[in-house]
Amino acid sequence: MSTFLLVLITGVGLGALYFLVASGLSLIYGLMHVLNFAHGVFLSLGGLIGFELAARLGADQWWVFVLSILVGGVTGALIATATELVLIRPLYERHIEQVLVTVGLAFAAVALFEGIWGADPVYIVGPAWLKETTDVLGALVPNTYWVLMIAASALLTGLVLFLRYTRYGMIIRAGVENRSMVTALGIDVKKAFTLVFAIGGSAAGVGGVLAAHYTGYVSPHLGQTLLIFAFIVTVIGGLGSLTGAAVASVLVAVLQQLANYYLFGTGDLIVVVLLAAVLLVRPQGLLGRFA
Amino acid sequence: MSAQTETTSTPTPVAGKGKPFWRQWLPLGVGVALVVLMAVLPLLNISIPGVLPTPTYQPGALAVISLAMVFAALALSYNMLLGTAGMLSFGHALYFGVGAYGLGIILANSGLPLVPAVLLALVGGLVIALVTGSVANRVGGIPFAMVTLAFAQAGSVLVRRNSGVTGGEEGLSLTTENVPDFLVGVINTRNLYWVTLAVLVVIYLVALWVDRSRLGHLAQASRENELRVNVLGLHPYRAKLTIFIIAALSASLAGITYMLLQSGTVPRAVSADLTITVLVMVVLGGVGFRWGAILGGVLYTLLDQRLTVLAGSEAIAGLPEVLRIPLSEPLFILGVLFILVVMFLPGGIAGTAEAWWQRRFGGRKETGLAALDADSDESSEPAETRQ
């Protein structure tokens, strides 16, 4: 029982990490119809810069850990904004080319990061508490998972509040619903595009720092690996649906962990099978609608 | 989009109608001449310093050209998907990998001779393409890209996990017991070169047939406006799936050739990285142009080889760090080149050249990357109302 509980809780923790990446992807796709292959780059860069900062200031201290998360988020937001302004905006409404440009950015940036930080994983340390475990009804859960869950819950709450109660949030929601109508009402959707990229980028940047603590290392490829699962999560949840992304993140990650533990490490395959099943039964995703 | 989509009513113009005699036969003549030139290349002594490592009759140069031709064949197969049918797949490497690993595994574990083993590997590619393709084609556009990516990822995970069969991260080397002697070893690079050339020609002819056939026209039409094709009572799903399978089989054949040529394969052959590399080749060469795909594949392979050599050179090592790090990463340079092509040269090399040709001599319609963007939010509207 305690093993099952442990697998379940770690699954939710991993789902929290997926959500940090998938939320941005889903919002960006919902509003702009851009499949952002460079999202993994935002994550990797956030993780790498966060690591550099922590290594300089003393990685085992709490305030450094918190600061590195903040810096990771800011880094992600900055590079995402720059990407939107320099690469995405000139190709406005040309969706395939926008995808290709983000592919090119991912291609080039990963190579550049390899040049700077090396291709091999760099092992990192954090506050000692992260390595310890908490006893939940006999299940010894590593504390990193709690941090992931707190971060993802904060992000979800923040996003929901932002989307529901602020002016820009409303523009974004309306834009996802019917963009041409929003434009027809004379509202500048382009600002919302940049904003969505910045939000998605900062979530990915925070995710990068936390992913580094979750896996224990940071590497230029960290983001690309997570990105593929985030894609699967967004498709299963329904493209453009934030709630869908949240539900699917947890669902996918829990299934993955369960399969890894009880079905001889077949977690990654189960996820793909789940994806195929969802597409056969409900091509628009769990909570998605046809565009 | 400025590229007006006139193609639903007039598919690819019938070759040669109303053209002068020499224009009609020029492409065929140039093509045949090129193939003949490539076929006799191993018998000639041509040195191209800076591009080829050795004169053309030596194995060094032949190996580089053969590799370039394998990737040209793979790029051609990808162009069937992206160029003809407008399907942006991120899992094409899966079928290349199935060919390479399939042949390797069959040769290592069964006593089959080479030809049946190749056929069996192709059947494997067919089955996997059929299963994954029929699921992936249930969605279109960007979701299709994600789903194919996920399938390729599953393939990649399988290869890395089952190291007993596939060699895991180390890769799988070719078991040469049942491979005819004239295809084994560095001395026989020349024979492998001819095999590769033959494969490239075969895949080119397949691509040509797809583009000219009813199937290809149907796929092109549904790329432009799927709703309208449906309304006409035709089946875009079937056409797309068929092209998907043909492209996957061509990729498997390229993978098989790669396995023979390199005497082995590594997990990168099934990775998303490889698909993206092929995508870069096709876009660089010009989406929708068969000769563009070939050119892109060859150019990319040669650039990659040369830039790697350049990265290790002393001229680079002496530069300050800000310049040295980016310049010593070939993929960084290629990625930036790719971004620049997408942003400023959407037709790629072939598209730009054809546009120039068109301005100079008149004729062919405009295609290329821009034509793909019909597949956006407005695709539910009739083509005539789009600007």
mmCIF file with all atom_site columns, C-alpha atoms in Angstrom, chain B residues 9-177:
data_model
loop_
_atom_site.group_PDB
_atom_site.id
_atom_site.type_symbol
_atom_site.label_atom_id
_atom_site.label_alt_id
_atom_site.label_comp_id
_atom_site.label_asym_id
_atom_site.label_entity_id
_atom_site.label_seq_id
_atom_site.pdbx_PDB_ins_code
_atom_site.Cartn_x
_atom_site.Cartn_y
_atom_site.Cartn_z
_atom_site.occupancy
_atom_site.B_iso_or_equiv
_atom_site.pdbx_formal_charge
_atom_site.auth_seq_id
_atom_site.auth_comp_id
_atom_site.auth_asym_id
_atom_site.auth_atom_id
_atom_site.pdbx_PDB_model_num
ATOM 1   C CA . SER B 1 9   ? -9.114 23.453  -60.288 1.00 0.00 ? 9   SER B CA 1
ATOM 2   C CA . THR B 1 10  ? -5.774 23.225  -62.076 1.00 0.00 ? 10  THR B CA 1
ATOM 3   C CA . PRO B 1 11  ? -3.425 20.703  -60.513 1.00 0.00 ? 11  PRO B CA 1
ATOM 4   C CA . THR B 1 12  ? 0.202  20.452  -61.610 1.00 0.00 ? 12  THR B CA 1
ATOM 5   C CA . PRO B 1 13  ? 0.291  21.591  -65.215 1.00 0.00 ? 13  PRO B CA 1
ATOM 6   C CA . VAL B 1 14  ? 0.558  18.743  -67.674 1.00 0.00 ? 14  VAL B CA 1
ATOM 7   C CA . ALA B 1 15  ? 4.228  18.513  -68.583 1.00 0.00 ? 15  ALA B CA 1
ATOM 8   C CA . GLY B 1 16  ? 5.111  20.014  -71.862 1.00 0.00 ? 16  GLY B CA 1
ATOM 9   C CA . LYS B 1 17  ? 1.742  21.278  -73.033 1.00 0.00 ? 17  LYS B CA 1
ATOM 10  C CA . GLY B 1 18  ? 2.358  24.284  -75.229 1.00 0.00 ? 18  GLY B CA 1
ATOM 11  C CA . LYS B 1 19  ? 6.040  24.461  -74.439 1.00 0.00 ? 19  LYS B CA 1
ATOM 12  C CA . PRO B 1 20  ? 8.777  24.516  -77.054 1.00 0.00 ? 20  PRO B CA 1
ATOM 13  C CA . PHE B 1 21  ? 10.333 21.127  -77.758 1.00 0.00 ? 21  PHE B CA 1
ATOM 14  C CA . TRP B 1 22  ? 13.621 21.804  -75.954 1.00 0.00 ? 22  TRP B CA 1
ATOM 15  C CA . ARG B 1 23  ? 11.840 23.001  -72.787 1.00 0.00 ? 23  ARG B CA 1
ATOM 16  C CA . GLN B 1 24  ? 9.785  19.837  -72.680 1.00 0.00 ? 24  GLN B CA 1
ATOM 17  C CA . TRP B 1 25  ? 12.739 17.488  -72.749 1.00 0.00 ? 25  TRP B CA 1
ATOM 18  C CA . LEU B 1 26  ? 15.315 19.643  -70.964 1.00 0.00 ? 26  LEU B CA 1
ATOM 19  C CA . PRO B 1 27  ? 14.595 18.384  -67.406 1.00 0.00 ? 27  PRO B CA 1
ATOM 20  C CA . LEU B 1 28  ? 14.692 14.763  -68.556 1.00 0.00 ? 28  LEU B CA 1
ATOM 21  C CA . GLY B 1 29  ? 17.923 15.319  -70.450 1.00 0.00 ? 29  GLY B CA 1
ATOM 22  C CA . VAL B 1 30  ? 19.598 17.076  -67.534 1.00 0.00 ? 30  VAL B CA 1
ATOM 23  C CA . GLY B 1 31  ? 18.397 14.337  -65.150 1.00 0.00 ? 31  GLY B CA 1
ATOM 24  C CA . VAL B 1 32  ? 19.696 11.480  -67.291 1.00 0.00 ? 32  VAL B CA 1
ATOM 25  C CA . ALA B 1 33  ? 22.992 13.271  -67.849 1.00 0.00 ? 33  ALA B CA 1
ATOM 26  C CA . LEU B 1 34  ? 23.395 13.812  -64.097 1.00 0.00 ? 34  LEU B CA 1
ATOM 27  C CA . VAL B 1 35  ? 22.679 10.164  -63.277 1.00 0.00 ? 35  VAL B CA 1
ATOM 28  C CA . VAL B 1 36  ? 25.168 9.025   -65.931 1.00 0.00 ? 36  VAL B CA 1
ATOM 29  C CA . LEU B 1 37  ? 27.760 11.443  -64.583 1.00 0.00 ? 37  LEU B CA 1
ATOM 30  C CA . MET B 1 38  ? 27.189 10.182  -61.019 1.00 0.00 ? 38  MET B CA 1
ATOM 31  C CA . ALA B 1 39  ? 27.390 6.574   -62.229 1.00 0.00 ? 39  ALA B CA 1
ATOM 32  C CA . VAL B 1 40  ? 30.789 7.018   -63.859 1.00 0.00 ? 40  VAL B CA 1
ATOM 33  C CA . LEU B 1 41  ? 32.152 9.217   -61.070 1.00 0.00 ? 41  LEU B CA 1
ATOM 34  C CA . PRO B 1 42  ? 34.014 6.355   -59.317 1.00 0.00 ? 42  PRO B CA 1
ATOM 35  C CA . LEU B 1 43  ? 35.930 5.783   -62.557 1.00 0.00 ? 43  LEU B CA 1
ATOM 36  C CA . LEU B 1 44  ? 37.066 9.389   -62.865 1.00 0.00 ? 44  LEU B CA 1
ATOM 37  C CA . ASN B 1 45  ? 39.773 11.296  -61.071 1.00 0.00 ? 45  ASN B CA 1
ATOM 38  C CA . ILE B 1 46  ? 38.194 14.566  -60.057 1.00 0.00 ? 46  ILE B CA 1
ATOM 39  C CA . SER B 1 47  ? 39.394 16.514  -57.047 1.00 0.00 ? 47  SER B CA 1
ATOM 40  C CA . ILE B 1 48  ? 37.234 19.172  -55.442 1.00 0.00 ? 48  ILE B CA 1
ATOM 41  C CA . PRO B 1 49  ? 39.355 20.535  -52.599 1.00 0.00 ? 49  PRO B CA 1
ATOM 42  C CA . GLY B 1 50  ? 37.341 21.903  -49.707 1.00 0.00 ? 50  GLY B CA 1
ATOM 43  C CA . VAL B 1 51  ? 34.284 19.800  -50.600 1.00 0.00 ? 51  VAL B CA 1
ATOM 44  C CA . LEU B 1 52  ? 35.491 16.228  -50.967 1.00 0.00 ? 52  LEU B CA 1
ATOM 45  C CA . PRO B 1 53  ? 38.255 14.748  -48.806 1.00 0.00 ? 53  PRO B CA 1
ATOM 46  C CA . THR B 1 54  ? 39.858 12.725  -51.640 1.00 0.00 ? 54  THR B CA 1
ATOM 47  C CA . PRO B 1 55  ? 39.710 12.415  -55.460 1.00 0.00 ? 55  PRO B CA 1
ATOM 48  C CA . THR B 1 56  ? 36.454 10.851  -56.597 1.00 0.00 ? 56  THR B CA 1
ATOM 49  C CA . TYR B 1 57  ? 37.816 7.397   -57.408 1.00 0.00 ? 57  TYR B CA 1
ATOM 50  C CA . GLN B 1 58  ? 38.926 6.838   -53.786 1.00 0.00 ? 58  GLN B CA 1
ATOM 51  C CA . PRO B 1 59  ? 36.685 5.443   -50.995 1.00 0.00 ? 59  PRO B CA 1
ATOM 52  C CA . GLY B 1 60  ? 36.876 8.611   -48.865 1.00 0.00 ? 60  GLY B CA 1
ATOM 53  C CA . ALA B 1 61  ? 35.079 10.783  -51.380 1.00 0.00 ? 61  ALA B CA 1
ATOM 54  C CA . LEU B 1 62  ? 32.706 8.007   -52.457 1.00 0.00 ? 62  LEU B CA 1
ATOM 55  C CA . ALA B 1 63  ? 31.641 7.404   -48.852 1.00 0.00 ? 63  ALA B CA 1
ATOM 56  C CA . VAL B 1 64  ? 30.828 11.095  -48.378 1.00 0.00 ? 64  VAL B CA 1
ATOM 57  C CA . ILE B 1 65  ? 28.881 11.281  -51.643 1.00 0.00 ? 65  ILE B CA 1
ATOM 58  C CA . SER B 1 66  ? 27.033 8.044   -50.831 1.00 0.00 ? 66  SER B CA 1
ATOM 59  C CA . LEU B 1 67  ? 26.009 9.367   -47.417 1.00 0.00 ? 67  LEU B CA 1
ATOM 60  C CA . ALA B 1 68  ? 24.857 12.582  -49.078 1.00 0.00 ? 68  ALA B CA 1
ATOM 61  C CA . MET B 1 69  ? 22.768 10.520  -51.514 1.00 0.00 ? 69  MET B CA 1
ATOM 62  C CA . VAL B 1 70  ? 21.180 8.492   -48.688 1.00 0.00 ? 70  VAL B CA 1
ATOM 63  C CA . PHE B 1 71  ? 20.094 11.721  -47.029 1.00 0.00 ? 71  PHE B CA 1
ATOM 64  C CA . ALA B 1 72  ? 18.961 13.096  -50.384 1.00 0.00 ? 72  ALA B CA 1
ATOM 65  C CA . ALA B 1 73  ? 16.743 10.010  -50.746 1.00 0.00 ? 73  ALA B CA 1
ATOM 66  C CA . LEU B 1 74  ? 15.401 10.494  -47.221 1.00 0.00 ? 74  LEU B CA 1
ATOM 67  C CA . ALA B 1 75  ? 14.754 14.175  -47.938 1.00 0.00 ? 75  ALA B CA 1
ATOM 68  C CA . LEU B 1 76  ? 12.917 13.191  -51.132 1.00 0.00 ? 76  LEU B CA 1
ATOM 69  C CA . SER B 1 77  ? 10.671 10.841  -49.177 1.00 0.00 ? 77  SER B CA 1
ATOM 70  C CA . TYR B 1 78  ? 9.986  13.602  -46.655 1.00 0.00 ? 78  TYR B CA 1
ATOM 71  C CA . ASN B 1 79  ? 9.168  15.988  -49.456 1.00 0.00 ? 79  ASN B CA 1
ATOM 72  C CA . MET B 1 80  ? 6.363  13.612  -50.547 1.00 0.00 ? 80  MET B CA 1
ATOM 73  C CA . LEU B 1 81  ? 4.782  14.245  -47.144 1.00 0.00 ? 81  LEU B CA 1
ATOM 74  C CA . LEU B 1 82  ? 5.461  17.939  -46.684 1.00 0.00 ? 82  LEU B CA 1
ATOM 75  C CA . GLY B 1 83  ? 5.687  19.115  -50.261 1.00 0.00 ? 83  GLY B CA 1
ATOM 76  C CA . THR B 1 84  ? 3.007  17.059  -51.974 1.00 0.00 ? 84  THR B CA 1
ATOM 77  C CA . ALA B 1 85  ? 0.511  16.307  -49.226 1.00 0.00 ? 85  ALA B CA 1
ATOM 78  C CA . GLY B 1 86  ? 1.311  19.227  -46.906 1.00 0.00 ? 86  GLY B CA 1
ATOM 79  C CA . MET B 1 87  ? 1.733  16.931  -43.903 1.00 0.00 ? 87  MET B CA 1
ATOM 80  C CA . LEU B 1 88  ? 4.221  18.239  -41.357 1.00 0.00 ? 88  LEU B CA 1
ATOM 81  C CA . SER B 1 89  ? 5.521  15.039  -39.767 1.00 0.00 ? 89  SER B CA 1
ATOM 82  C CA . PHE B 1 90  ? 7.981  15.031  -36.888 1.00 0.00 ? 90  PHE B CA 1
ATOM 83  C CA . GLY B 1 91  ? 8.311  11.272  -36.845 1.00 0.00 ? 91  GLY B CA 1
ATOM 84  C CA . HIS B 1 92  ? 9.732  10.465  -40.239 1.00 0.00 ? 92  HIS B CA 1
ATOM 85  C CA . ALA B 1 93  ? 12.992 9.222   -38.727 1.00 0.00 ? 93  ALA B CA 1
ATOM 86  C CA . LEU B 1 94  ? 11.054 6.317   -37.225 1.00 0.00 ? 94  LEU B CA 1
ATOM 87  C CA . TYR B 1 95  ? 10.701 4.667   -40.649 1.00 0.00 ? 95  TYR B CA 1
ATOM 88  C CA . PHE B 1 96  ? 14.306 5.347   -41.560 1.00 0.00 ? 96  PHE B CA 1
ATOM 89  C CA . GLY B 1 97  ? 15.284 3.727   -38.259 1.00 0.00 ? 97  GLY B CA 1
ATOM 90  C CA . VAL B 1 98  ? 12.941 0.779   -38.839 1.00 0.00 ? 98  VAL B CA 1
ATOM 91  C CA . GLY B 1 99  ? 14.735 0.141   -42.137 1.00 0.00 ? 99  GLY B CA 1
ATOM 92  C CA . ALA B 1 100 ? 18.210 0.412   -40.651 1.00 0.00 ? 100 ALA B CA 1
ATOM 93  C CA . TYR B 1 101 ? 17.526 -1.452  -37.397 1.00 0.00 ? 101 TYR B CA 1
ATOM 94  C CA . GLY B 1 102 ? 15.161 -3.915  -39.087 1.00 0.00 ? 102 GLY B CA 1
ATOM 95  C CA . LEU B 1 103 ? 17.797 -5.041  -41.557 1.00 0.00 ? 103 LEU B CA 1
ATOM 96  C CA . GLY B 1 104 ? 20.460 -5.169  -38.836 1.00 0.00 ? 104 GLY B CA 1
ATOM 97  C CA . ILE B 1 105 ? 18.306 -7.244  -36.479 1.00 0.00 ? 105 ILE B CA 1
ATOM 98  C CA . ILE B 1 106 ? 17.137 -9.634  -39.209 1.00 0.00 ? 106 ILE B CA 1
ATOM 99  C CA . LEU B 1 107 ? 20.674 -10.237 -40.451 1.00 0.00 ? 107 LEU B CA 1
ATOM 100 C CA . ALA B 1 108 ? 21.972 -10.732 -36.930 1.00 0.00 ? 108 ALA B CA 1
ATOM 101 C CA . ASN B 1 109 ? 19.270 -13.143 -35.767 1.00 0.00 ? 109 ASN B CA 1
ATOM 102 C CA . SER B 1 110 ? 18.211 -15.151 -38.821 1.00 0.00 ? 110 SER B CA 1
ATOM 103 C CA . GLY B 1 111 ? 20.125 -16.937 -41.512 1.00 0.00 ? 111 GLY B CA 1
ATOM 104 C CA . LEU B 1 112 ? 18.349 -15.053 -44.291 1.00 0.00 ? 112 LEU B CA 1
ATOM 105 C CA . PRO B 1 113 ? 20.362 -13.849 -47.287 1.00 0.00 ? 113 PRO B CA 1
ATOM 106 C CA . LEU B 1 114 ? 20.494 -10.120 -48.003 1.00 0.00 ? 114 LEU B CA 1
ATOM 107 C CA . VAL B 1 115 ? 17.618 -9.750  -50.473 1.00 0.00 ? 115 VAL B CA 1
ATOM 108 C CA . PRO B 1 116 ? 14.928 -11.547 -48.411 1.00 0.00 ? 116 PRO B CA 1
ATOM 109 C CA . ALA B 1 117 ? 16.210 -9.704  -45.338 1.00 0.00 ? 117 ALA B CA 1
ATOM 110 C CA . VAL B 1 118 ? 15.785 -6.372  -47.126 1.00 0.00 ? 118 VAL B CA 1
ATOM 111 C CA . LEU B 1 119 ? 12.273 -7.333  -48.217 1.00 0.00 ? 119 LEU B CA 1
ATOM 112 C CA . LEU B 1 120 ? 11.384 -8.430  -44.696 1.00 0.00 ? 120 LEU B CA 1
ATOM 113 C CA . ALA B 1 121 ? 12.686 -5.127  -43.288 1.00 0.00 ? 121 ALA B CA 1
ATOM 114 C CA . LEU B 1 122 ? 10.519 -3.295  -45.820 1.00 0.00 ? 122 LEU B CA 1
ATOM 115 C CA . VAL B 1 123 ? 7.488  -5.331  -44.746 1.00 0.00 ? 123 VAL B CA 1
ATOM 116 C CA . GLY B 1 124 ? 8.281  -4.333  -41.156 1.00 0.00 ? 124 GLY B CA 1
ATOM 117 C CA . GLY B 1 125 ? 8.387  -0.701  -42.254 1.00 0.00 ? 125 GLY B CA 1
ATOM 118 C CA . LEU B 1 126 ? 5.063  -1.154  -44.051 1.00 0.00 ? 126 LEU B CA 1
ATOM 119 C CA . VAL B 1 127 ? 3.318  -2.624  -41.005 1.00 0.00 ? 127 VAL B CA 1
ATOM 120 C CA . ILE B 1 128 ? 4.590  0.066   -38.645 1.00 0.00 ? 128 ILE B CA 1
ATOM 121 C CA . ALA B 1 129 ? 3.724  2.805   -41.132 1.00 0.00 ? 129 ALA B CA 1
ATOM 122 C CA . LEU B 1 130 ? 0.232  1.388   -41.562 1.00 0.00 ? 130 LEU B CA 1
ATOM 123 C CA . VAL B 1 131 ? -0.476 1.230   -37.826 1.00 0.00 ? 131 VAL B CA 1
ATOM 124 C CA . THR B 1 132 ? 1.045  4.578   -36.847 1.00 0.00 ? 132 THR B CA 1
ATOM 125 C CA . GLY B 1 133 ? -0.121 6.315   -40.014 1.00 0.00 ? 133 GLY B CA 1
ATOM 126 C CA . SER B 1 134 ? -3.752 5.317   -39.645 1.00 0.00 ? 134 SER B CA 1
ATOM 127 C CA . VAL B 1 135 ? -3.825 6.696   -36.102 1.00 0.00 ? 135 VAL B CA 1
ATOM 128 C CA . ALA B 1 136 ? -1.835 9.855   -36.830 1.00 0.00 ? 136 ALA B CA 1
ATOM 129 C CA . ASN B 1 137 ? -3.895 10.740  -39.898 1.00 0.00 ? 137 ASN B CA 1
ATOM 130 C CA . ARG B 1 138 ? -7.002 11.020  -37.773 1.00 0.00 ? 138 ARG B CA 1
ATOM 131 C CA . VAL B 1 139 ? -5.783 14.496  -36.927 1.00 0.00 ? 139 VAL B CA 1
ATOM 132 C CA . GLY B 1 140 ? -4.279 17.020  -39.285 1.00 0.00 ? 140 GLY B CA 1
ATOM 133 C CA . GLY B 1 141 ? -2.015 20.050  -39.214 1.00 0.00 ? 141 GLY B CA 1
ATOM 134 C CA . ILE B 1 142 ? -0.159 20.752  -35.991 1.00 0.00 ? 142 ILE B CA 1
ATOM 135 C CA . PRO B 1 143 ? -1.708 17.914  -33.905 1.00 0.00 ? 143 PRO B CA 1
ATOM 136 C CA . PHE B 1 144 ? -0.520 15.532  -36.637 1.00 0.00 ? 144 PHE B CA 1
ATOM 137 C CA . ALA B 1 145 ? 3.009  16.847  -36.103 1.00 0.00 ? 145 ALA B CA 1
ATOM 138 C CA . MET B 1 146 ? 2.791  16.186  -32.369 1.00 0.00 ? 146 MET B CA 1
ATOM 139 C CA . VAL B 1 147 ? 1.373  12.682  -32.753 1.00 0.00 ? 147 VAL B CA 1
ATOM 140 C CA . THR B 1 148 ? 4.016  11.590  -35.248 1.00 0.00 ? 148 THR B CA 1
ATOM 141 C CA . LEU B 1 149 ? 6.609  13.022  -32.884 1.00 0.00 ? 149 LEU B CA 1
ATOM 142 C CA . ALA B 1 150 ? 5.217  10.914  -30.063 1.00 0.00 ? 150 ALA B CA 1
ATOM 143 C CA . PHE B 1 151 ? 5.334  7.726   -32.161 1.00 0.00 ? 151 PHE B CA 1
ATOM 144 C CA . ALA B 1 152 ? 8.907  8.371   -33.179 1.00 0.00 ? 152 ALA B CA 1
ATOM 145 C CA . GLN B 1 153 ? 9.739  8.985   -29.547 1.00 0.00 ? 153 GLN B CA 1
ATOM 146 C CA . ALA B 1 154 ? 8.236  5.624   -28.606 1.00 0.00 ? 154 ALA B CA 1
ATOM 147 C CA . GLY B 1 155 ? 10.409 4.004   -31.286 1.00 0.00 ? 155 GLY B CA 1
ATOM 148 C CA . SER B 1 156 ? 13.443 5.788   -29.967 1.00 0.00 ? 156 SER B CA 1
ATOM 149 C CA . VAL B 1 157 ? 12.680 4.635   -26.404 1.00 0.00 ? 157 VAL B CA 1
ATOM 150 C CA . LEU B 1 158 ? 12.226 1.039   -27.595 1.00 0.00 ? 158 LEU B CA 1
ATOM 151 C CA . VAL B 1 159 ? 15.572 1.097   -29.360 1.00 0.00 ? 159 VAL B CA 1
ATOM 152 C CA . ARG B 1 160 ? 17.401 2.559   -26.378 1.00 0.00 ? 160 ARG B CA 1
ATOM 153 C CA . ARG B 1 161 ? 15.746 0.240   -23.847 1.00 0.00 ? 161 ARG B CA 1
ATOM 154 C CA . ASN B 1 162 ? 16.075 -3.120  -25.587 1.00 0.00 ? 162 ASN B CA 1
ATOM 155 C CA . SER B 1 163 ? 19.836 -3.084  -25.767 1.00 0.00 ? 163 SER B CA 1
ATOM 156 C CA . GLY B 1 164 ? 19.894 -6.893  -26.082 1.00 0.00 ? 164 GLY B CA 1
ATOM 157 C CA . VAL B 1 165 ? 18.459 -6.676  -29.593 1.00 0.00 ? 165 VAL B CA 1
ATOM 158 C CA . THR B 1 166 ? 19.349 -3.183  -30.755 1.00 0.00 ? 166 THR B CA 1
ATOM 159 C CA . GLY B 1 167 ? 22.649 -2.585  -29.020 1.00 0.00 ? 167 GLY B CA 1
ATOM 160 C CA . GLY B 1 168 ? 21.155 0.321   -27.021 1.00 0.00 ? 168 GLY B CA 1
ATOM 161 C CA . GLU B 1 169 ? 23.183 3.514   -26.952 1.00 0.00 ? 169 GLU B CA 1
ATOM 162 C CA . GLU B 1 170 ? 26.165 1.737   -28.505 1.00 0.00 ? 170 GLU B CA 1
ATOM 163 C CA . GLY B 1 171 ? 24.275 1.145   -31.720 1.00 0.00 ? 171 GLY B CA 1
ATOM 164 C CA . LEU B 1 172 ? 23.975 -1.962  -33.841 1.00 0.00 ? 172 LEU B CA 1
ATOM 165 C CA . SER B 1 173 ? 26.660 -3.062  -36.263 1.00 0.00 ? 173 SER B CA 1
ATOM 166 C CA . LEU B 1 174 ? 25.940 -4.946  -39.444 1.00 0.00 ? 174 LEU B CA 1
ATOM 167 C CA . THR B 1 175 ? 26.343 -8.740  -39.359 1.00 0.00 ? 175 THR B CA 1
ATOM 168 C CA . THR B 1 176 ? 28.073 -9.361  -42.656 1.00 0.00 ? 176 THR B CA 1
ATOM 169 C CA . GLU B 1 177 ? 27.894 -13.189 -42.828 1.00 0.00 ? 177 GLU B CA 1
#
